[in-house]
PDB file of N, CA and C in Angstrom:
ATOM      1  N   MET I1185     -51.179 171.027  47.618  1.00 74.00           N
ATOM      2  CA  MET I1185     -52.481 171.427  47.116  1.00 74.00           C
ATOM      3  C   MET I1185     -53.464 171.418  48.278  1.00 74.00           C
ATOM      4  N   LYS I1186     -54.249 172.447  48.358  1.00 87.00           N
ATOM      5  CA  LYS I1186     -55.231 172.584  49.419  1.00 87.00           C
ATOM      6  C   LYS I1186     -56.526 171.891  49.009  1.00 87.00           C
ATOM      7  N   ASP I1187     -57.047 171.039  49.876  1.00 85.00           N
ATOM      8  CA  ASP I1187     -58.311 170.362  49.606  1.00 85.00           C
ATOM      9  C   ASP I1187     -59.472 171.250  50.004  1.00 85.00           C
ATOM     10  N   ILE I1188     -60.514 171.201  49.197  1.00 88.00           N
ATOM     11  CA  ILE I1188     -61.722 171.961  49.462  1.00 88.00           C
ATOM     12  C   ILE I1188     -62.887 170.992  49.477  1.00 88.00           C
ATOM     13  N   LEU I1189     -63.745 171.122  50.439  1.00 88.00           N
ATOM     14  CA  LEU I1189     -64.908 170.268  50.569  1.00 88.00           C
ATOM     15  C   LEU I1189     -66.049 170.849  49.744  1.00 88.00           C
ATOM     16  N   VAL I1190     -66.642 169.998  48.881  1.00 88.00           N
ATOM     17  CA  VAL I1190     -67.753 170.408  48.032  1.00 88.00           C
ATOM     18  C   VAL I1190     -68.913 169.467  48.304  1.00 88.00           C
ATOM     19  N   THR I1191     -70.084 170.016  48.475  1.00 91.00           N
ATOM     20  CA  THR I1191     -71.283 169.217  48.689  1.00 91.00           C
ATOM     21  C   THR I1191     -72.075 169.178  47.394  1.00 91.00           C
ATOM     22  N   ILE I1192     -72.537 167.986  47.029  1.00 90.00           N
ATOM     23  CA  ILE I1192     -73.353 167.863  45.819  1.00 90.00           C
ATOM     24  C   ILE I1192     -74.636 167.117  46.148  1.00 90.00           C
ATOM     25  N   LYS I1193     -75.668 167.426  45.406  1.00 94.00           N
ATOM     26  CA  LYS I1193     -76.940 166.721  45.548  1.00 94.00           C
ATOM     27  C   LYS I1193     -77.143 165.904  44.286  1.00 94.00           C
ATOM     28  N   ILE I1194     -77.417 164.615  44.476  1.00 93.00           N
ATOM     29  CA  ILE I1194     -77.708 163.754  43.334  1.00 93.00           C
ATOM     30  C   ILE I1194     -78.875 162.841  43.701  1.00 93.00           C
ATOM     31  N   PRO I1195     -79.627 162.412  42.720  1.00 95.00           N
ATOM     32  CA  PRO I1195     -80.740 161.513  42.999  1.00 95.00           C
ATOM     33  C   PRO I1195     -80.230 160.192  43.582  1.00 95.00           C
ATOM     34  N   GLU I1196     -81.061 159.563  44.378  1.00 95.00           N
ATOM     35  CA  GLU I1196     -80.671 158.317  45.044  1.00 95.00           C
ATOM     36  C   GLU I1196     -80.313 157.226  44.036  1.00 95.00           C
ATOM     37  N   SER I1197     -81.043 157.163  42.929  1.00 95.00           N
ATOM     38  CA  SER I1197     -80.751 156.143  41.916  1.00 95.00           C
ATOM     39  C   SER I1197     -79.361 156.342  41.307  1.00 95.00           C
ATOM     40  N   LEU I1198     -78.982 157.591  41.095  1.00 94.00           N
ATOM     41  CA  LEU I1198     -77.652 157.887  40.573  1.00 94.00           C
ATOM     42  C   LEU I1198     -76.582 157.543  41.609  1.00 94.00           C
ATOM     43  N   LEU I1199     -76.878 157.792  42.865  1.00 94.00           N
ATOM     44  CA  LEU I1199     -75.954 157.439  43.939  1.00 94.00           C
ATOM     45  C   LEU I1199     -75.695 155.939  43.962  1.00 94.00           C
ATOM     46  N   GLU I1200     -76.735 155.152  43.786  1.00 95.00           N
ATOM     47  CA  GLU I1200     -76.570 153.692  43.760  1.00 95.00           C
ATOM     48  C   GLU I1200     -75.704 153.258  42.579  1.00 95.00           C
ATOM     49  N   GLU I1201     -75.928 153.874  41.428  1.00 95.00           N
ATOM     50  CA  GLU I1201     -75.108 153.566  40.250  1.00 95.00           C
ATOM     51  C   GLU I1201     -73.651 153.948  40.498  1.00 95.00           C
ATOM     52  N   LEU I1202     -73.450 155.093  41.132  1.00 94.00           N
ATOM     53  CA  LEU I1202     -72.097 155.546  41.449  1.00 94.00           C
ATOM     54  C   LEU I1202     -71.422 154.576  42.414  1.00 94.00           C
ATOM     55  N   ARG I1203     -72.147 154.111  43.409  1.00 95.00           N
ATOM     56  CA  ARG I1203     -71.584 153.134  44.351  1.00 95.00           C
ATOM     57  C   ARG I1203     -71.173 151.853  43.643  1.00 95.00           C
ATOM     58  N   LYS I1204     -72.031 151.380  42.741  1.00 95.00           N
ATOM     59  CA  LYS I1204     -71.712 150.159  41.983  1.00 95.00           C
ATOM     60  C   LYS I1204     -70.456 150.373  41.132  1.00 95.00           C
ATOM     61  N   THR I1205     -70.398 151.509  40.461  1.00 92.00           N
ATOM     62  CA  THR I1205     -69.241 151.813  39.621  1.00 92.00           C
ATOM     63  C   THR I1205     -67.971 151.934  40.449  1.00 92.00           C
ATOM     64  N   ALA I1206     -68.068 152.582  41.598  1.00 94.00           N
ATOM     65  CA  ALA I1206     -66.906 152.747  42.466  1.00 94.00           C
ATOM     66  C   ALA I1206     -66.388 151.388  42.927  1.00 94.00           C
ATOM     67  N   GLU I1207     -67.299 150.490  43.231  1.00 94.00           N
ATOM     68  CA  GLU I1207     -66.893 149.155  43.672  1.00 94.00           C
ATOM     69  C   GLU I1207     -66.301 148.361  42.509  1.00 94.00           C
ATOM     70  N   THR I1208     -66.951 148.413  41.370  1.00 94.00           N
ATOM     71  CA  THR I1208     -66.494 147.673  40.190  1.00 94.00           C
ATOM     72  C   THR I1208     -65.126 148.151  39.720  1.00 94.00           C
ATOM     73  N   ASP I1209     -64.922 149.470  39.738  1.00 93.00           N
ATOM     74  CA  ASP I1209     -63.661 150.048  39.269  1.00 93.00           C
ATOM     75  C   ASP I1209     -62.609 150.160  40.367  1.00 93.00           C
ATOM     76  N   HIS I1210     -62.905 149.607  41.539  1.00 94.00           N
ATOM     77  CA  HIS I1210     -61.964 149.520  42.665  1.00 94.00           C
ATOM     78  C   HIS I1210     -61.495 150.880  43.196  1.00 94.00           C
ATOM     79  N   TYR I1211     -62.423 151.834  43.273  1.00 94.00           N
ATOM     80  CA  TYR I1211     -62.105 153.100  43.914  1.00 94.00           C
ATOM     81  C   TYR I1211     -62.163 152.902  45.425  1.00 94.00           C
ATOM     82  N   MET I1212     -61.368 153.676  46.156  1.00 93.00           N
ATOM     83  CA  MET I1212     -61.370 153.552  47.614  1.00 93.00           C
ATOM     84  C   MET I1212     -62.675 154.045  48.212  1.00 93.00           C
ATOM     85  N   ASP I1213     -63.239 155.106  47.605  1.00 92.00           N
ATOM     86  CA  ASP I1213     -64.497 155.647  48.113  1.00 92.00           C
ATOM     87  C   ASP I1213     -65.191 156.423  47.007  1.00 92.00           C
ATOM     88  N   LEU I1214     -66.368 156.940  47.318  1.00 92.00           N
ATOM     89  CA  LEU I1214     -67.134 157.687  46.314  1.00 92.00           C
ATOM     90  C   LEU I1214     -66.438 158.980  45.904  1.00 92.00           C
ATOM     91  N   SER I1215     -65.740 159.606  46.830  1.00 92.00           N
ATOM     92  CA  SER I1215     -65.039 160.853  46.505  1.00 92.00           C
ATOM     93  C   SER I1215     -64.014 160.629  45.408  1.00 92.00           C
ATOM     94  N   GLU I1216     -63.277 159.536  45.516  1.00 93.00           N
ATOM     95  CA  GLU I1216     -62.267 159.229  44.508  1.00 93.00           C
ATOM     96  C   GLU I1216     -62.923 158.980  43.144  1.00 93.00           C
ATOM     97  N   ALA I1217     -64.047 158.280  43.144  1.00 94.00           N
ATOM     98  CA  ALA I1217     -64.762 158.011  41.896  1.00 94.00           C
ATOM     99  C   ALA I1217     -65.250 159.318  41.270  1.00 94.00           C
ATOM    100  N   ILE I1218     -65.806 160.187  42.073  1.00 93.00           N
ATOM    101  CA  ILE I1218     -66.314 161.468  41.564  1.00 93.00           C
ATOM    102  C   ILE I1218     -65.162 162.324  41.039  1.00 93.00           C
ATOM    103  N   ARG I1219     -64.040 162.374  41.760  1.00 92.00           N
ATOM    104  CA  ARG I1219     -62.878 163.141  41.283  1.00 92.00           C
ATOM    105  C   ARG I1219     -62.407 162.623  39.926  1.00 92.00           C
ATOM    106  N   SER I1220     -62.385 161.320  39.779  1.00 92.00           N
ATOM    107  CA  SER I1220     -61.954 160.727  38.518  1.00 92.00           C
ATOM    108  C   SER I1220     -62.887 161.116  37.376  1.00 92.00           C
ATOM    109  N   ILE I1221     -64.174 161.052  37.626  1.00 91.00           N
ATOM    110  CA  ILE I1221     -65.170 161.430  36.613  1.00 91.00           C
ATOM    111  C   ILE I1221     -65.027 162.908  36.254  1.00 91.00           C
ATOM    112  N   VAL I1222     -64.865 163.749  37.253  1.00 92.00           N
ATOM    113  CA  VAL I1222     -64.726 165.190  37.018  1.00 92.00           C
ATOM    114  C   VAL I1222     -63.463 165.477  36.209  1.00 92.00           C
ATOM    115  N   ARG I1223     -62.335 164.851  36.580  1.00 89.00           N
ATOM    116  CA  ARG I1223     -61.082 165.067  35.845  1.00 89.00           C
ATOM    117  C   ARG I1223     -61.232 164.668  34.376  1.00 89.00           C
ATOM    118  N   ARG I1224     -61.783 163.478  34.152  1.00 87.00           N
ATOM    119  CA  ARG I1224     -61.936 162.961  32.788  1.00 87.00           C
ATOM    120  C   ARG I1224     -62.817 163.897  31.951  1.00 87.00           C
ATOM    121  N   ASN I1225     -63.938 164.297  32.495  1.00 88.00           N
ATOM    122  CA  ASN I1225     -64.851 165.165  31.742  1.00 88.00           C
ATOM    123  C   ASN I1225     -64.330 166.584  31.613  1.00 88.00           C
ATOM    124  N   TRP I1226     -63.581 167.048  32.590  1.00 89.00           N
ATOM    125  CA  TRP I1226     -62.979 168.375  32.483  1.00 89.00           C
ATOM    126  C   TRP I1226     -61.947 168.377  31.359  1.00 89.00           C
ATOM    127  N   ALA I1227     -61.141 167.328  31.268  1.00 82.00           N
ATOM    128  CA  ALA I1227     -60.135 167.243  30.210  1.00 82.00           C
ATOM    129  C   ALA I1227     -60.803 167.216  28.835  1.00 82.00           C
ATOM    130  N   ILE I1228     -61.911 166.497  28.738  1.00 85.00           N
ATOM    131  CA  ILE I1228     -62.646 166.417  27.464  1.00 85.00           C
ATOM    132  C   ILE I1228     -63.209 167.785  27.088  1.00 85.00           C
ATOM    133  N   SER I1229     -63.809 168.472  28.045  1.00 87.00           N
ATOM    134  CA  SER I1229     -64.443 169.750  27.727  1.00 87.00           C
ATOM    135  C   SER I1229     -63.437 170.886  27.561  1.00 87.00           C
ATOM    136  N   SER I1230     -62.283 170.793  28.211  1.00 88.00           N
ATOM    137  CA  SER I1230     -61.313 171.877  28.094  1.00 88.00           C
ATOM    138  C   SER I1230     -60.536 171.807  26.779  1.00 88.00           C
ATOM    139  N   GLU I1231     -60.344 170.590  26.234  1.00 87.00           N
ATOM    140  CA  GLU I1231     -59.636 170.425  24.964  1.00 87.00           C
ATOM    141  C   GLU I1231     -60.371 169.412  24.092  1.00 87.00           C
ATOM    142  N   PRO I1232     -61.519 169.787  23.548  1.00 85.00           N
ATOM    143  CA  PRO I1232     -62.335 168.820  22.799  1.00 85.00           C
ATOM    144  C   PRO I1232     -61.639 168.268  21.551  1.00 85.00           C
ATOM    145  N   TYR I1233     -60.850 169.091  20.862  1.00 89.00           N
ATOM    146  CA  TYR I1233     -60.175 168.616  19.654  1.00 89.00           C
ATOM    147  C   TYR I1233     -59.110 167.574  20.002  1.00 89.00           C
ATOM    148  N   LEU I1234     -58.388 167.822  21.071  1.00 87.00           N
ATOM    149  CA  LEU I1234     -57.383 166.861  21.512  1.00 87.00           C
ATOM    150  C   LEU I1234     -58.040 165.538  21.889  1.00 87.00           C
ATOM    151  N   HIS I1235     -59.179 165.631  22.537  1.00 83.00           N
ATOM    152  CA  HIS I1235     -59.913 164.420  22.900  1.00 83.00           C
ATOM    153  C   HIS I1235     -60.344 163.661  21.651  1.00 83.00           C
ATOM    154  N   GLU I1236     -60.843 164.360  20.653  1.00 89.00           N
ATOM    155  CA  GLU I1236     -61.265 163.720  19.409  1.00 89.00           C
ATOM    156  C   GLU I1236     -60.094 163.041  18.706  1.00 89.00           C
ATOM    157  N   VAL I1237     -58.943 163.712  18.686  1.00 92.00           N
ATOM    158  CA  VAL I1237     -57.759 163.133  18.052  1.00 92.00           C
ATOM    159  C   VAL I1237     -57.335 161.870  18.792  1.00 92.00           C
ATOM    160  N   ARG I1238     -57.330 161.913  20.104  1.00 88.00           N
ATOM    161  CA  ARG I1238     -56.969 160.722  20.887  1.00 88.00           C
ATOM    162  C   ARG I1238     -57.943 159.581  20.632  1.00 88.00           C
ATOM    163  N   LYS I1239     -59.225 159.897  20.574  1.00 90.00           N
ATOM    164  CA  LYS I1239     -60.239 158.874  20.318  1.00 90.00           C
ATOM    165  C   LYS I1239     -60.042 158.266  18.937  1.00 90.00           C
ATOM    166  N   LEU I1240     -59.783 159.107  17.936  1.00 94.00           N
ATOM    167  CA  LEU I1240     -59.527 158.609  16.591  1.00 94.00           C
ATOM    168  C   LEU I1240     -58.292 157.709  16.564  1.00 94.00           C
ATOM    169  N   ARG I1241     -57.240 158.120  17.262  1.00 94.00           N
ATOM    170  CA  ARG I1241     -56.023 157.313  17.316  1.00 94.00           C
ATOM    171  C   ARG I1241     -56.308 155.944  17.932  1.00 94.00           C
ATOM    172  N   GLU I1242     -57.067 155.922  19.017  1.00 93.00           N
ATOM    173  CA  GLU I1242     -57.417 154.658  19.650  1.00 93.00           C
ATOM    174  C   GLU I1242     -58.240 153.778  18.713  1.00 93.00           C
ATOM    175  N   ASP I1243     -59.200 154.380  18.016  1.00 94.00           N
ATOM    176  CA  ASP I1243     -60.033 153.630  17.078  1.00 94.00           C
ATOM    177  C   ASP I1243     -59.210 153.060  15.926  1.00 94.00           C
ATOM    178  N   ILE I1244     -58.309 153.856  15.386  1.00 96.00           N
ATOM    179  CA  ILE I1244     -57.466 153.398  14.274  1.00 96.00           C
ATOM    180  C   ILE I1244     -56.541 152.278  14.741  1.00 96.00           C
ATOM    181  N   THR I1245     -55.938 152.445  15.907  1.00 95.00           N
ATOM    182  CA  THR I1245     -55.051 151.414  16.449  1.00 95.00           C
ATOM    183  C   THR I1245     -55.801 150.105  16.648  1.00 95.00           C
ATOM    184  N   ALA I1246     -56.978 150.173  17.210  1.00 94.00           N
ATOM    185  CA  ALA I1246     -57.777 148.967  17.432  1.00 94.00           C
ATOM    186  C   ALA I1246     -58.137 148.312  16.103  1.00 94.00           C
ATOM    187  N   SER I1247     -58.481 149.114  15.116  1.00 95.00           N
ATOM    188  CA  SER I1247     -58.844 148.584  13.804  1.00 95.00           C
ATOM    189  C   SER I1247     -57.651 147.897  13.146  1.00 95.00           C
ATOM    190  N   VAL I1248     -56.493 148.531  13.206  1.00 95.00           N
ATOM    191  CA  VAL I1248     -55.282 147.949  12.617  1.00 95.00           C
ATOM    192  C   VAL I1248     -54.909 146.650  13.330  1.00 95.00           C
ATOM    193  N   GLN I1249     -55.003 146.634  14.642  1.00 95.00           N
ATOM    194  CA  GLN I1249     -54.685 145.425  15.390  1.00 95.00           C
ATOM    195  C   GLN I1249     -55.637 144.287  15.037  1.00 95.00           C
ATOM    196  N   GLU I1250     -56.910 144.586  14.893  1.00 95.00           N
ATOM    197  CA  GLU I1250     -57.893 143.566  14.528  1.00 95.00           C
ATOM    198  C   GLU I1250     -57.607 143.030  13.132  1.00 95.00           C
ATOM    199  N   LYS I1251     -57.312 143.919  12.207  1.00 95.00           N
ATOM    200  CA  LYS I1251     -57.002 143.498  10.838  1.00 95.00           C
ATOM    201  C   LYS I1251     -55.739 142.636  10.830  1.00 95.00           C
ATOM    202  N   SER I1252     -54.718 143.034  11.567  1.00 95.00           N
ATOM    203  CA  SER I1252     -53.476 142.258  11.638  1.00 95.00           C
ATOM    204  C   SER I1252     -53.735 140.880  12.233  1.00 95.00           C
ATOM    205  N   ARG I1253     -54.560 140.824  13.240  1.00 95.00           N
ATOM    206  CA  ARG I1253     -54.886 139.546  13.867  1.00 95.00           C
ATOM    207  C   ARG I1253     -55.583 138.622  12.880  1.00 95.00           C
ATOM    208  N   LYS I1254     -56.519 139.178  12.120  1.00 95.00           N
ATOM    209  CA  LYS I1254     -57.248 138.374  11.135  1.00 95.00           C
ATOM    210  C   LYS I1254     -56.312 137.865  10.039  1.00 95.00           C
ATOM    211  N   ILE I1255     -55.394 138.706   9.588  1.00 95.00           N
ATOM    212  CA  ILE I1255     -54.436 138.293   8.552  1.00 95.00           C
ATOM    213  C   ILE I1255     -53.536 137.184   9.089  1.00 95.00           C
ATOM    214  N   ALA I1256     -53.025 137.355  10.306  1.00 95.00           N
ATOM    215  CA  ALA I1256     -52.162 136.338  10.903  1.00 95.00           C
ATOM    216  C   ALA I1256     -52.923 135.030  11.095  1.00 95.00           C
ATOM    217  N   GLU I1257     -54.157 135.127  11.492  1.00 95.00           N
ATOM    218  CA  GLU I1257     -55.002 133.942  11.674  1.00 95.00           C
ATOM    219  C   GLU I1257     -55.202 133.222  10.346  1.00 95.00           C
ATOM    220  N   GLN I1258     -55.470 133.962   9.298  1.00 95.00           N
ATOM    221  CA  GLN I1258     -55.670 133.369   7.978  1.00 95.00           C
ATOM    222  C   GLN I1258     -54.384 132.718   7.474  1.00 95.00           C
ATOM    223  N   MET I1259     -53.241 133.362   7.690  1.00 95.00           N
ATOM    224  CA  MET I1259     -51.960 132.786   7.273  1.00 95.00           C
ATOM    225  C   MET I1259     -51.686 131.484   8.011  1.00 95.00           C
ATOM    226  N   LEU I1260     -52.002 131.443   9.289  1.00 95.00           N
ATOM    227  CA  LEU I1260     -51.813 130.235  10.081  1.00 95.00           C
ATOM    228  C   LEU I1260     -52.697 129.106   9.560  1.00 95.00           C
ATOM    229  N   ILE I1261     -53.934 129.414   9.242  1.00 95.00           N
ATOM    230  CA  ILE I1261     -54.855 128.405   8.708  1.00 95.00           C
ATOM    231  C   ILE I1261     -54.323 127.843   7.391  1.00 95.00           C
ATOM    232  N   GLU I1262     -53.848 128.718   6.522  1.00 94.00           N
ATOM    233  CA  GLU I1262     -53.306 128.263   5.243  1.00 94.00           C
ATOM    234  C   GLU I1262     -52.076 127.380   5.449  1.00 94.00           C
ATOM    235  N   GLU I1263     -51.227 127.765   6.367  1.00 94.00           N
ATOM    236  CA  GLU I1263     -50.021 126.970   6.652  1.00 94.00           C
ATOM    237  C   GLU I1263     -50.396 125.606   7.216  1.00 94.00           C
ATOM    238  N   LEU I1264     -51.369 125.560   8.088  1.00 94.00           N
ATOM    239  CA  LEU I1264     -51.815 124.285   8.647  1.00 94.00           C
ATOM    240  C   LEU I1264     -52.432 123.394   7.570  1.00 94.00           C
ATOM    241  N   LYS I1265     -53.156 123.991   6.632  1.00 94.00           N
ATOM    242  CA  LYS I1265     -53.719 123.216   5.524  1.00 94.00           C
ATOM    243  C   LYS I1265     -52.604 122.602   4.674  1.00 94.00           C
ATOM    244  N   LYS I1266     -51.534 123.378   4.427  1.00 93.00           N
ATOM    245  CA  LYS I1266     -50.396 122.865   3.653  1.00 93.00           C
ATOM    246  C   LYS I1266     -49.742 121.690   4.377  1.00 93.00           C
ATOM    247  N   ILE I1267     -49.549 121.845   5.684  1.00 93.00           N
ATOM    248  CA  ILE I1267     -48.923 120.778   6.467  1.00 93.00           C
ATOM    249  C   ILE I1267     -49.796 119.526   6.450  1.00 93.00           C
ATOM    250  N   ARG I1268     -51.088 119.683   6.601  1.00 92.00           N
ATOM    251  CA  ARG I1268     -51.997 118.552   6.580  1.00 92.00           C
ATOM    252  C   ARG I1268     -51.953 117.853   5.215  1.00 92.00           C
ATOM    253  N   LYS I1269     -51.895 118.633   4.156  1.00 90.00           N
ATOM    254  CA  LYS I1269     -51.845 118.059   2.811  1.00 90.00           C
ATOM    255  C   LYS I1269     -50.530 117.285   2.612  1.00 90.00           C
ATOM    256  N   GLU I1270     -49.420 117.818   3.123  1.00 90.00           N
ATOM    257  CA  GLU I1270     -48.115 117.149   2.998  1.00 90.00           C
ATOM    258  C   GLU I1270     -48.078 115.845   3.798  1.00 90.00           C
ATOM    259  N   LEU I1271     -48.777 115.818   4.931  1.00 89.00           N
ATOM    260  CA  LEU I1271     -48.788 114.618   5.766  1.00 89.00           C
ATOM    261  C   LEU I1271     -49.615 113.488   5.156  1.00 89.00           C
ATOM    262  N   LYS I1272     -50.546 113.806   4.285  1.00 81.00           N
ATOM    263  CA  LYS I1272     -51.401 112.773   3.673  1.00 81.00           C
ATOM    264  C   LYS I1272     -50.672 112.059   2.642  1.00 81.00           C
TER     265      LYS I1272
END
């Protein structure tokens, strides 16, 4: 793949935010951070329905996992109460 140099103008405040994000997300440099942002947003804009489906899947998975965790936690509490009652 041939690399092409692109120049962009951004406000200084946005540049500072980008630098912070690049450091926090462990990018090697600002170019890598910008490429990542462009790829992510290009994928979203090129296939918006696919993006929505993926987002819904992630939301549903997170919801199911949270519900399962709460049920398991409640079952554990009930079991511990039974054990405590038997020990008395």
